[in-house]
PDB file of C-alpha atoms and ligand atoms in Angstrom:
ATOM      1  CA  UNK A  14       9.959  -8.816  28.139  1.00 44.00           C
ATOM      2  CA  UNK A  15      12.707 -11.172  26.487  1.00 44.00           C
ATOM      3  CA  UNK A  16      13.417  -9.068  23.325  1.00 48.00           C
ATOM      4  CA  UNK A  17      16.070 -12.319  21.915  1.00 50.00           C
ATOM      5  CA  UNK A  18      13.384 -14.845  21.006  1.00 57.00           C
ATOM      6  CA  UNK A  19      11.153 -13.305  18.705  1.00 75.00           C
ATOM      7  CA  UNK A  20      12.584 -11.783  15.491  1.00 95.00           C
ATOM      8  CA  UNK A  21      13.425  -7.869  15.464  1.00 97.00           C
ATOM      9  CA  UNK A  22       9.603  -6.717  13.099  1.00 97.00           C
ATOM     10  CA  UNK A  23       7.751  -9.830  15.629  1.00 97.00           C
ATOM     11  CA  UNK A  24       9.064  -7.816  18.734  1.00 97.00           C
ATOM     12  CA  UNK A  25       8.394  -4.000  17.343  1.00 98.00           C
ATOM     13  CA  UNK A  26       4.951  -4.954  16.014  1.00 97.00           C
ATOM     14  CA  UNK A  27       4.024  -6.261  19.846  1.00 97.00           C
ATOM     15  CA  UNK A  28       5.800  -2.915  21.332  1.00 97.00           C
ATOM     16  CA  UNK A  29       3.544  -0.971  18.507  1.00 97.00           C
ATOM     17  CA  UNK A  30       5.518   2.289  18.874  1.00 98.00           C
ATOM     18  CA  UNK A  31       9.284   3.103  18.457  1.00 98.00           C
ATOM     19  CA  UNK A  32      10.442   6.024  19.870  1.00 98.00           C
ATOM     20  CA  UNK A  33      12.597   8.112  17.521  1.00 98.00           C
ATOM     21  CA  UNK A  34      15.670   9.224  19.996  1.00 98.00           C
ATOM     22  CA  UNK A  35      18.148  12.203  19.370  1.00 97.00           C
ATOM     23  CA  UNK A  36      20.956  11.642  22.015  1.00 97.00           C
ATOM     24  CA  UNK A  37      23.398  14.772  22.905  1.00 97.00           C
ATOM     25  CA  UNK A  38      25.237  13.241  25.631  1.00 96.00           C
ATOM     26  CA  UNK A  39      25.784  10.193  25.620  1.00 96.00           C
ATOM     27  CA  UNK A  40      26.026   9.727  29.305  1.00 96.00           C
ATOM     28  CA  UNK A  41      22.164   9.926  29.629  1.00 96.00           C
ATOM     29  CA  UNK A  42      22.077   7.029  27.337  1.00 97.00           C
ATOM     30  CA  UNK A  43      21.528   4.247  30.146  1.00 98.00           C
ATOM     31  CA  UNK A  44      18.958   6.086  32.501  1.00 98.00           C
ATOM     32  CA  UNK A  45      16.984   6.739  29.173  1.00 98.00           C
ATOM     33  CA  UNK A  46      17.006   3.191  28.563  1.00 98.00           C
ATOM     34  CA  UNK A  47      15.427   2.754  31.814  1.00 98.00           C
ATOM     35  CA  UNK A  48      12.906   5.499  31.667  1.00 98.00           C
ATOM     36  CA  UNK A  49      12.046   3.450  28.088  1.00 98.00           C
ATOM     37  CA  UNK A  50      11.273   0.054  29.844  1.00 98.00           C
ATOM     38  CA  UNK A  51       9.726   1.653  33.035  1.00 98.00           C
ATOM     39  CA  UNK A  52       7.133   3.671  30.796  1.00 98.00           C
ATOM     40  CA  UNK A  53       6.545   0.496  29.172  1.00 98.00           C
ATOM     41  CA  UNK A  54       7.792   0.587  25.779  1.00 98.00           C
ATOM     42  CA  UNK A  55      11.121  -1.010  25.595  1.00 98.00           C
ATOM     43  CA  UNK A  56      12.844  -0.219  21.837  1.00 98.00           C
ATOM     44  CA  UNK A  57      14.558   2.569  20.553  1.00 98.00           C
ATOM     45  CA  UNK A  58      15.678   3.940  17.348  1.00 98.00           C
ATOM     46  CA  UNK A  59      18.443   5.933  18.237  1.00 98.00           C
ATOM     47  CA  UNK A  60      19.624   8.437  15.712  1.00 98.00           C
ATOM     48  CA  UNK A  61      23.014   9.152  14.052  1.00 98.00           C
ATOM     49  CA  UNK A  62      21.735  12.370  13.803  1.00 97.00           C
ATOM     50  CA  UNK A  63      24.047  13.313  16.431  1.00 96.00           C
ATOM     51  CA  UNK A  64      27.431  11.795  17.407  1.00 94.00           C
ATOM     52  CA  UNK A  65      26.253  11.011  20.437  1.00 97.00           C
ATOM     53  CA  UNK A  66      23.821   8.444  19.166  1.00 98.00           C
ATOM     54  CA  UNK A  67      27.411   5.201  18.297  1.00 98.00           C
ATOM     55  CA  UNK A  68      28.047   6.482  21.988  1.00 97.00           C
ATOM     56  CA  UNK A  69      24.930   5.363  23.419  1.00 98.00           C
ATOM     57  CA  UNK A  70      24.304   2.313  21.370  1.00 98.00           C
ATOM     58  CA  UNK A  71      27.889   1.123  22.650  1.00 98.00           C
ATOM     59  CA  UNK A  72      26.216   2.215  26.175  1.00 97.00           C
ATOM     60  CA  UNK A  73      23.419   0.131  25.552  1.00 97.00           C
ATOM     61  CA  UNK A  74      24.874  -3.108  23.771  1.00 96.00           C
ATOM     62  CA  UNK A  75      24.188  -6.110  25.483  1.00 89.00           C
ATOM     63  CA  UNK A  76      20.970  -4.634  27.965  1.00 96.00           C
ATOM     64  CA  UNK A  77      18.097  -7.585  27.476  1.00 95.00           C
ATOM     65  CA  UNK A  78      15.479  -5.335  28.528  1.00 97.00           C
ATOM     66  CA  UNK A  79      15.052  -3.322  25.543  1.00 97.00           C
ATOM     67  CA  UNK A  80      15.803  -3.742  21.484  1.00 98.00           C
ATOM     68  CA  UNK A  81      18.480  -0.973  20.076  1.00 98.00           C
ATOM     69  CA  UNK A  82      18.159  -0.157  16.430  1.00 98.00           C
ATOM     70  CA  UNK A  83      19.934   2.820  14.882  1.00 98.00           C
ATOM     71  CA  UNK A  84      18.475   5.892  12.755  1.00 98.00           C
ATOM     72  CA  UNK A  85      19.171   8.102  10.536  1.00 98.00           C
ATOM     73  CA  UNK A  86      21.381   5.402   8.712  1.00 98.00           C
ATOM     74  CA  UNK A  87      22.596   6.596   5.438  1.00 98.00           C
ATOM     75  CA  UNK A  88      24.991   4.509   4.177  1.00 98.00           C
ATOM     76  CA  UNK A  89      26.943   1.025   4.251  1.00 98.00           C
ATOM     77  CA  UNK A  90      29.891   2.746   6.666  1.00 98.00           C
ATOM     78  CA  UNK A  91      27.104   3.736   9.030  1.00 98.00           C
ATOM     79  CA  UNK A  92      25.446   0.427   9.359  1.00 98.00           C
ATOM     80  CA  UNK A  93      28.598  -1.340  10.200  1.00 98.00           C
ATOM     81  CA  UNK A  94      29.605   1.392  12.998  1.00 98.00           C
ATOM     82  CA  UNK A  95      26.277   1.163  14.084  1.00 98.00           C
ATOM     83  CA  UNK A  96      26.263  -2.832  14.298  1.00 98.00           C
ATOM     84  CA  UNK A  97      29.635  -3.091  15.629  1.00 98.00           C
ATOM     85  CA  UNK A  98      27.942  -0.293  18.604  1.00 98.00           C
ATOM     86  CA  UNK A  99      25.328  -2.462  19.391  1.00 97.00           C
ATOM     87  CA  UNK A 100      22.513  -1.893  17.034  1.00 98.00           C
ATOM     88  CA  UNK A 101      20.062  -4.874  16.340  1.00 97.00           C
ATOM     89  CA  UNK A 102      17.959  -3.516  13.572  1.00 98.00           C
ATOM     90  CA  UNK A 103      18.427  -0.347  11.147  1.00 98.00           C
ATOM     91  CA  UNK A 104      16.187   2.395   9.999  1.00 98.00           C
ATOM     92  CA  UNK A 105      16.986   5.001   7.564  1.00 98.00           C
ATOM     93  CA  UNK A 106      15.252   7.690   6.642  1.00 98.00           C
ATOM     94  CA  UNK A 107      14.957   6.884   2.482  1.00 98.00           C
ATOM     95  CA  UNK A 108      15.961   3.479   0.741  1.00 98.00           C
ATOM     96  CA  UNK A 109      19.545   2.678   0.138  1.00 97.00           C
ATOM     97  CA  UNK A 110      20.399  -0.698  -1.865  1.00 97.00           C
ATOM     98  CA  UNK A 111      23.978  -0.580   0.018  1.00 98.00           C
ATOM     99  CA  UNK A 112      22.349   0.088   3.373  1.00 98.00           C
ATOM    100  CA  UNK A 113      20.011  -2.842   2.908  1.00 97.00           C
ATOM    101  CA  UNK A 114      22.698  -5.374   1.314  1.00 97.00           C
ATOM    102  CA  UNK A 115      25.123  -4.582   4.669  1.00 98.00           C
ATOM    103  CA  UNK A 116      22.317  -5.062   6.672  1.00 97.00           C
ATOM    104  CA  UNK A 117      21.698  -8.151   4.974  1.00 97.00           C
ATOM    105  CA  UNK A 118      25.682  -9.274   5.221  1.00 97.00           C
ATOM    106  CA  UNK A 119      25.666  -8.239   8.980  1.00 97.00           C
ATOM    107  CA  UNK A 120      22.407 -10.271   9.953  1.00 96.00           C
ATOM    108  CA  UNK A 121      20.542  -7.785  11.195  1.00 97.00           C
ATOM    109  CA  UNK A 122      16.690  -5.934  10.141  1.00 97.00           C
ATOM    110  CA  UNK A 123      16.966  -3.497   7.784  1.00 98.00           C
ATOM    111  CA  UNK A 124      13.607  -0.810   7.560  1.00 98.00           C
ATOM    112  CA  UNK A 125      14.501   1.735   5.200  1.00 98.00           C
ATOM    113  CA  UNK A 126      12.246   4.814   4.660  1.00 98.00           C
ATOM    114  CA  UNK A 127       9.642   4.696   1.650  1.00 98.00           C
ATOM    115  CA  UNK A 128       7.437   7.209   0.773  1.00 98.00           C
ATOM    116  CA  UNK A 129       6.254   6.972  -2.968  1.00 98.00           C
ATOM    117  CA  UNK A 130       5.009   3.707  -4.541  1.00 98.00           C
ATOM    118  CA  UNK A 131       8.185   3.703  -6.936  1.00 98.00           C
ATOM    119  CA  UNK A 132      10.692   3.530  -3.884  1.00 98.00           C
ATOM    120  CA  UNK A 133       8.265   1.017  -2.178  1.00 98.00           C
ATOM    121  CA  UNK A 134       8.368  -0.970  -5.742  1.00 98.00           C
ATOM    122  CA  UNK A 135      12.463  -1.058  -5.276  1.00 98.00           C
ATOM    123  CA  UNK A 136      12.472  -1.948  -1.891  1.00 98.00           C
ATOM    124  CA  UNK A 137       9.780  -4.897  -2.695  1.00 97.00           C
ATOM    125  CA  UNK A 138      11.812  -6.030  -5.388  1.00 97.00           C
ATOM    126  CA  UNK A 139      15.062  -5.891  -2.603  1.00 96.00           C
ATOM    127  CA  UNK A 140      13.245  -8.833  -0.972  1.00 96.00           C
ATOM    128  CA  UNK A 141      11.898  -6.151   1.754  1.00 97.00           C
ATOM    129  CA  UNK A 142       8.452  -7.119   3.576  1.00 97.00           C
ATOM    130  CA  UNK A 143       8.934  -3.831   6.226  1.00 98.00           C
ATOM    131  CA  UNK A 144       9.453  -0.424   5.342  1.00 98.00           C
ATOM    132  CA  UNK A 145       9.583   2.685   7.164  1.00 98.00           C
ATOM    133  CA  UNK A 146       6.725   4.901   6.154  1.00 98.00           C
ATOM    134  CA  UNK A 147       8.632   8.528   6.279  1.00 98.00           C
ATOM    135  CA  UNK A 148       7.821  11.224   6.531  1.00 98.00           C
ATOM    136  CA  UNK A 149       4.120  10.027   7.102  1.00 98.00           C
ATOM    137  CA  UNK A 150       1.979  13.126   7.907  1.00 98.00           C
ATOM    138  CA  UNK A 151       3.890  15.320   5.618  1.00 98.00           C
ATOM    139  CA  UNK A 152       3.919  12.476   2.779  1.00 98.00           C
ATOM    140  CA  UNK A 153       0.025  12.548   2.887  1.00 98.00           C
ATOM    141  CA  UNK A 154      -0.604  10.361   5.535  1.00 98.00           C
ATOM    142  CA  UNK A 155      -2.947   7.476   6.347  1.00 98.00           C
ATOM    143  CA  UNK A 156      -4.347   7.859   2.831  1.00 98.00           C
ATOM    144  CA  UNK A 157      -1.105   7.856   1.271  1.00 98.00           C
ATOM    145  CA  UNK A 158      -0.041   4.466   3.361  1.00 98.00           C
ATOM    146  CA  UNK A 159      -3.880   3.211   2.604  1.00 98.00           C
ATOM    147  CA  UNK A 160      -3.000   3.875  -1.092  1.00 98.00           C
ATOM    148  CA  UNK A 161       0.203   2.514  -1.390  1.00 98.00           C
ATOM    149  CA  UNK A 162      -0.733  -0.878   0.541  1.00 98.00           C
ATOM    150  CA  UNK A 163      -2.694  -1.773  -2.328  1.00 98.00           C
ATOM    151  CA  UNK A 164      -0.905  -2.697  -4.931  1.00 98.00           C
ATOM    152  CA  UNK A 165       1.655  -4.309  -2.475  1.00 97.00           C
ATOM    153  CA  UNK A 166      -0.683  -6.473   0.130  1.00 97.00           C
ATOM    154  CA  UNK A 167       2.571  -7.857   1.895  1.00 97.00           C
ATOM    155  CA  UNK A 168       4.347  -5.152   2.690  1.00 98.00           C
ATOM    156  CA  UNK A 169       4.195  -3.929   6.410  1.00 98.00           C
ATOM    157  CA  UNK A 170       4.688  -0.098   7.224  1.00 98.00           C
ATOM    158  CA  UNK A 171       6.047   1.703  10.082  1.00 98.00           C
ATOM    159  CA  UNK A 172       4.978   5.501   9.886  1.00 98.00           C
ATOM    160  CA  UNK A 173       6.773   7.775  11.234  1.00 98.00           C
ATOM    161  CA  UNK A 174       6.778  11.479  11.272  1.00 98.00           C
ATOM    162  CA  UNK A 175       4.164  13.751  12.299  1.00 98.00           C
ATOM    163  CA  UNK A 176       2.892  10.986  14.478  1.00 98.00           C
ATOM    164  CA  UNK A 177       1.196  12.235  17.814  1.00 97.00           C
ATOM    165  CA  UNK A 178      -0.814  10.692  20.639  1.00 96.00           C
ATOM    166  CA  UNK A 179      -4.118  12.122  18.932  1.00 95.00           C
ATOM    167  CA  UNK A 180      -3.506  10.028  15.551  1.00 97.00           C
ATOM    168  CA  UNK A 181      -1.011   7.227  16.174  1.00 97.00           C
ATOM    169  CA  UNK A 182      -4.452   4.853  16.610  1.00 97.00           C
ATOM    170  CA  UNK A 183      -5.769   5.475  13.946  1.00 97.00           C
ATOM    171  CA  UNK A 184      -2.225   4.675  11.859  1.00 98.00           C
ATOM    172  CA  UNK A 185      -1.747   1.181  14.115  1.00 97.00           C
ATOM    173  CA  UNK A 186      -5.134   0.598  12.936  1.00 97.00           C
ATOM    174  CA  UNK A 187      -4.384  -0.037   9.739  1.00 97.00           C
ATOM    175  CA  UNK A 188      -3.783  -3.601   8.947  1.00 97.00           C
ATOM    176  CA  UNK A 189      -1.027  -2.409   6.609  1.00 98.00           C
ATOM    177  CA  UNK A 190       0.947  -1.067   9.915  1.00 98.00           C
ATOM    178  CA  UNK A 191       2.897  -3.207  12.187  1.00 98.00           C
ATOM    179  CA  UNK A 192       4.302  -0.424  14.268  1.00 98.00           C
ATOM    180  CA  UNK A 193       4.185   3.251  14.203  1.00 98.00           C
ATOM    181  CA  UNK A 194       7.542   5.564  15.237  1.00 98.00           C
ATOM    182  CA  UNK A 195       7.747   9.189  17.010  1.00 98.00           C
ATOM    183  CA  UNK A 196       9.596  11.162  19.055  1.00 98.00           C
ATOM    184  CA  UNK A 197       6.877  13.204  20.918  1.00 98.00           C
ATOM    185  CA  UNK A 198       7.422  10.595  24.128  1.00 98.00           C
ATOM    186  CA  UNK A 199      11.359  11.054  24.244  1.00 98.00           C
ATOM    187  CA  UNK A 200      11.663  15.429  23.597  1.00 98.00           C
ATOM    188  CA  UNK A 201      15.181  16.322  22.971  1.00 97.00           C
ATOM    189  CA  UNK A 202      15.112  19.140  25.597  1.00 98.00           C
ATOM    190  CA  UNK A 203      13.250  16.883  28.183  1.00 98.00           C
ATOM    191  CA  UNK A 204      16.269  14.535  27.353  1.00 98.00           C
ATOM    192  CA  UNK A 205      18.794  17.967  27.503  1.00 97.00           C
ATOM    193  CA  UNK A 206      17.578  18.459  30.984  1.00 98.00           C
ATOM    194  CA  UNK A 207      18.006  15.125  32.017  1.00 97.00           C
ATOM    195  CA  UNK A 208      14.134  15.059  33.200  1.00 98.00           C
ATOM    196  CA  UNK A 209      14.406  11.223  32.685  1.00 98.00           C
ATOM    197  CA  UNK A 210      10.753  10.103  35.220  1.00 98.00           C
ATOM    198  CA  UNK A 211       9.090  13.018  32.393  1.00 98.00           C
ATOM    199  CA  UNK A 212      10.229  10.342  29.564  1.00 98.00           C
ATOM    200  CA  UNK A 213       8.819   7.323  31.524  1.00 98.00           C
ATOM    201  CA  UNK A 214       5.760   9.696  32.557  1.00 98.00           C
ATOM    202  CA  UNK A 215       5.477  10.380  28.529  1.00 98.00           C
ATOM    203  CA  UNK A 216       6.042   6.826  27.716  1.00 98.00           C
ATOM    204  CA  UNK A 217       3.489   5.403  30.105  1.00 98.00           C
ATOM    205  CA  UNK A 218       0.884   7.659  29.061  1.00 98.00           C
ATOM    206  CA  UNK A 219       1.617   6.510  25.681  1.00 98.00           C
ATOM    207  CA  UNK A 220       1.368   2.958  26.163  1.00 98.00           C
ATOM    208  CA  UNK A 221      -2.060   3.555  28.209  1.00 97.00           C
ATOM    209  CA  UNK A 222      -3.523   5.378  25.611  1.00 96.00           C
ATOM    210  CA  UNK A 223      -2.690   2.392  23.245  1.00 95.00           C
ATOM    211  CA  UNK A 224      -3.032  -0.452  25.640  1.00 95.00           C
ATOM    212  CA  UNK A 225      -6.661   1.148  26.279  1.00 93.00           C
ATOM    213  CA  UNK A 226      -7.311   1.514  22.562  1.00 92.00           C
ATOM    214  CA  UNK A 227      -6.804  -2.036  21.629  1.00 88.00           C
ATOM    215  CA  UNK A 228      -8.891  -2.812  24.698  1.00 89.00           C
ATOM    216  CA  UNK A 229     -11.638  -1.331  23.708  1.00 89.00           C
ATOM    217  CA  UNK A 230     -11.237  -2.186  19.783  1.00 86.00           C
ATOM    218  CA  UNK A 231     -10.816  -6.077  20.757  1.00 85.00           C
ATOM    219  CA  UNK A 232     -14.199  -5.545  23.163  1.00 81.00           C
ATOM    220  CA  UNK A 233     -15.861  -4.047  20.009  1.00 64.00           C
ATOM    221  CA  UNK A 234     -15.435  -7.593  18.151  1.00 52.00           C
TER     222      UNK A 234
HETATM  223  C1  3PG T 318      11.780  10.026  12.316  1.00 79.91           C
HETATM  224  O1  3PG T 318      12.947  10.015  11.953  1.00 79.91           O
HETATM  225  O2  3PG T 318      11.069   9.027  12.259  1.00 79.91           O
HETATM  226  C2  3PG T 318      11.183  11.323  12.731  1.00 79.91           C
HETATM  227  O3  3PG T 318      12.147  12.282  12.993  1.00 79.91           O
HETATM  228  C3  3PG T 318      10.190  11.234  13.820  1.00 79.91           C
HETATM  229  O4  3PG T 318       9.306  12.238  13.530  1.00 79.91           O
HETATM  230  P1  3PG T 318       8.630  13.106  14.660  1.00 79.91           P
HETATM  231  O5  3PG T 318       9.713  13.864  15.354  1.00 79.91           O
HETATM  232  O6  3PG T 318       7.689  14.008  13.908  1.00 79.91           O
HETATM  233  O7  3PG T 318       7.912  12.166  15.575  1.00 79.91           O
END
């Protein structure tokens, strides 16, 4: 897949699902990448949850194959270390007007995290089209997004949290959603161990299930 040509919410929305990555050592950084692209889904939010995660963007910078954003970015500081790493869009867990204006000065897609209609209304009124719908189950859920897409017909949400393989279709679904984020293809201790073909195993599965779900919706038409 050539991830330069379309634009960073063009490229997630045809990938569908981000996995949500929380590096320890950096070192495994590459041969996740490739477990990532082999299972067929070739993005990755990688967290600055751990310090690990500026190491393995700077691992990753420059690799065609996939696109690199960085989580779990809280603050202006963060989104130029995680720019300068290699990062090509930026997710945060909440809305921050200084996260989104660096984004903005850097050149690169901000999707901060929204999950009541008065942080949505701020974001909207930041000029933002995509948000981060966090923590989705735990925020009430496809309801909640359902609700919240009305007054605002334009925006585009990617839910995350609480997602699973047994209700991420019915989220991408929605024709509020344009992509839908999780961890439960890239485990941290699967990661830990190094078990790198159980990621691509994980991620496969994952894109079958969704690959076979569109399938069968477009054959429903
Ligand atoms: C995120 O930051 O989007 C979440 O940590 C992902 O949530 P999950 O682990 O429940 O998939």
């Amino acid at each position: 897949m050539t991830i330069a040509t379309a634009t960073v919410t063009e490229t997630l929305t045809n990938i569908q699902i981000v996995p949500v990555v929380v590096l320890d050592d950096p070192s495994g950084a590459n041969a996740l990448a490739d477990a990532l692209v082999e299972g067929g889904i070739p993005c990755a939010e990688i967290t600055l949850r751990t310090p690990a995660g500026l190491e393995a963007l700077k691992a990753l910078r420059g690799r065609t194959d996939l696109l690199l954003g960085a989580g779990t970015v809280l603050n202006a500081a963060d989104v130029d270390l995680a720019v300068d790493a290699g990062a090509q869009f930026i997710v945060s867990p909440g809305f921050g007007a200084d996260v989104v204006t660096r984004c903005r000065e850097r050149g690169v897609t901000a999707i901060p995290g929204i999950s009541t209609a008065s942080e949505l209304q701020v974001a909207v009124a930041a000029g933002l089209r995509h948000v981060k719908f966090f923590p989705a189950e735990q925020a009430g859920g496809l309801p909640m997004l359902t609700a919240l897409s009305g007054p605002f017909p334009d925006v585009r949400f990617m839910p995350s949290g609480g997602l699973r393989p047994d209700n991420v279709n019915t989220y991408l679904d929605h024709p509020a959603v344009f992509a839908a984020g999780g961890s439960w293809m890239v485990p941290r201790a699967t990661i830990i161990a190094g078990h790198f073909s159980e990621v691509a195993r994980l991620c496969a599965d994952t894109r079958a299930q969704l690959d076979g779900h569109k399938r069968k919706a477009q054959g429903a038409i």
